[in-house]
Structure formats: structure tokens, C-alpha cells
């Protein structure tokens, strides 16, 4: 994925996570953020990990061709501070023709 496109996607992910934190929807995002902060992670590091989890969920949705799975998202949140390995750095896979 091109750098400019990757930056635009990540800004979008950051906006979604910020909205999740502000609205407390889902409430597990706020609870995870508080847990990370209680474990002495900086504000930005905790926020970055939440963004990485959201990005990993979007990447797996695109690569597997599935819809959002809330339970899977919650499992990813509970695994923090271990950063998920999935990323959109290379872009979603293209369908084989």
C-alpha cells in the first residue's frame, strides 16, 4: 500500500478509536485503555495499541472477506499489550482471477 494511502487509513482508524473512547462504545475499549494506562503505558502508546487492534480487525475482515466479529475484536483487546501482527501495510489482498 502506498504511504499516503496508509497514512489516510491510519488517520481514519485513529478517529474511530477516539470516537470509541469518547462514546464508550464498545465499553471494552475504554476498559482496555484504562488497563493499559494502569500498567504504566503512556497515553500515546495505549492509544496506538488500540489503533493497531482496530487495524488488525479491519485487515482480517478484508483478507477473509467477512463482516465485523465483535467477539474476535474483544479477544484482540484482551490480548493487549501484545501488538497484533496483522496490518494493512501491504494493502488488502486482491482477488485471484
Tab-separated table of C-alpha atoms in Angstrom:
chain	number	residue	atom	x	y	z
A	1	UNK	CA	0.000	0.000	0.000
A	2	UNK	CA	1.313	3.442	-0.845
A	3	UNK	CA	2.500	5.586	2.038
A	4	UNK	CA	-0.073	8.330	1.548
A	5	UNK	CA	-2.936	5.840	1.434
A	6	UNK	CA	-1.622	4.043	4.517
A	7	UNK	CA	-1.454	7.376	6.388
A	8	UNK	CA	-5.043	8.214	5.398
A	9	UNK	CA	-6.235	4.800	6.607
A	10	UNK	CA	-4.387	5.160	9.903
A	11	UNK	CA	-5.823	8.637	10.493
A	12	UNK	CA	-9.247	7.111	9.905
A	13	UNK	CA	-8.524	4.300	12.351
A	14	UNK	CA	-7.357	6.849	14.940
A	15	UNK	CA	-10.611	8.774	14.501
A	16	UNK	CA	-12.682	5.630	15.009
A	17	UNK	CA	-10.767	4.654	18.160
A	18	UNK	CA	-11.038	8.206	19.523
A	19	UNK	CA	-14.796	8.095	18.913
A	20	UNK	CA	-14.984	4.708	20.655
A	21	UNK	CA	-13.165	6.151	23.666
A	22	UNK	CA	-15.302	9.298	23.809
A	23	UNK	CA	-18.617	7.492	23.422
A	24	UNK	CA	-17.585	4.443	25.497
A	25	UNK	CA	-18.996	2.254	22.767
A	26	UNK	CA	-17.958	-0.508	22.978
A	27	UNK	CA	-17.230	-0.119	26.697
A	28	UNK	CA	-14.430	-2.699	26.489
A	29	UNK	CA	-12.287	-0.208	24.561
A	30	UNK	CA	-12.396	2.250	27.472
A	31	UNK	CA	-11.741	-0.557	29.963
A	32	UNK	CA	-8.756	-1.735	27.920
A	33	UNK	CA	-7.406	1.811	27.660
A	34	UNK	CA	-7.659	2.216	31.450
A	35	UNK	CA	-5.982	-1.159	31.991
A	36	UNK	CA	-3.090	-0.200	29.710
A	37	UNK	CA	-2.680	3.162	31.442
A	38	UNK	CA	-2.739	1.421	34.840
A	39	UNK	CA	0.128	-0.750	33.568
A	40	UNK	CA	2.231	2.409	33.124
A	41	UNK	CA	1.859	2.733	29.354
A	42	UNK	CA	1.893	6.287	28.058
A	43	UNK	CA	-1.269	7.855	26.698
A	44	UNK	CA	0.074	7.667	23.141
A	45	UNK	CA	1.344	4.103	23.437
A	46	UNK	CA	-2.004	2.890	24.797
A	47	UNK	CA	-3.868	4.792	22.071
A	48	UNK	CA	-1.511	3.373	19.426
A	49	UNK	CA	-2.160	-0.176	20.610
A	50	UNK	CA	-5.921	0.359	20.386
A	51	UNK	CA	-5.465	1.660	16.844
A	52	UNK	CA	-3.352	-1.397	15.982
A	53	UNK	CA	-6.119	-3.715	17.220
A	54	UNK	CA	-8.727	-1.909	15.131
A	55	UNK	CA	-6.445	-2.018	12.090
A	56	UNK	CA	-5.852	-5.749	12.605
A	57	UNK	CA	-9.591	-6.382	12.724
A	58	UNK	CA	-10.169	-4.410	9.516
A	59	UNK	CA	-7.264	-6.205	7.798
A	60	UNK	CA	-8.603	-9.631	8.720
A	61	UNK	CA	-12.123	-8.637	7.613
A	62	UNK	CA	-10.776	-7.622	4.203
A	63	UNK	CA	-8.437	-10.567	3.765
A	64	UNK	CA	-11.000	-13.153	4.900
A	65	UNK	CA	-13.961	-11.473	3.202
A	66	UNK	CA	-16.052	-11.476	6.340
A	67	UNK	CA	-18.061	-8.997	8.382
A	68	UNK	CA	-17.102	-7.473	11.720
A	69	UNK	CA	-16.802	-10.015	14.537
A	70	UNK	CA	-17.271	-8.310	17.904
A	71	UNK	CA	-16.085	-11.310	19.930
A	72	UNK	CA	-12.874	-11.502	17.901
A	73	UNK	CA	-12.316	-7.762	18.411
A	74	UNK	CA	-12.746	-8.218	22.168
A	75	UNK	CA	-10.243	-11.104	22.184
A	76	UNK	CA	-7.741	-8.862	20.425
A	77	UNK	CA	-8.333	-6.125	23.019
A	78	UNK	CA	-7.834	-8.558	25.894
A	79	UNK	CA	-4.509	-9.693	24.386
A	80	UNK	CA	-3.039	-6.189	24.688
A	81	UNK	CA	-0.310	-5.013	25.317
A	82	UNK	CA	0.837	-7.655	22.839
A	83	UNK	CA	0.543	-5.900	19.475
A	84	UNK	CA	-1.411	-7.811	16.811
A	85	UNK	CA	0.680	-8.905	13.847
A	86	UNK	CA	-1.949	-8.123	11.179
A	87	UNK	CA	-1.541	-4.801	9.398
A	88	UNK	CA	-2.658	-3.092	6.221
A	89	UNK	CA	0.935	-2.147	5.376
A	90	UNK	CA	0.790	-4.157	2.165
A	91	UNK	CA	-2.860	-3.440	1.467
A	92	UNK	CA	-5.725	-5.874	1.379
A	93	UNK	CA	-5.162	-8.906	-0.819
A	94	UNK	CA	-6.504	-8.668	-4.320
A	95	UNK	CA	-8.939	-11.334	-5.513
A	96	UNK	CA	-7.464	-14.005	-7.767
A	97	UNK	CA	-8.985	-14.037	-11.253
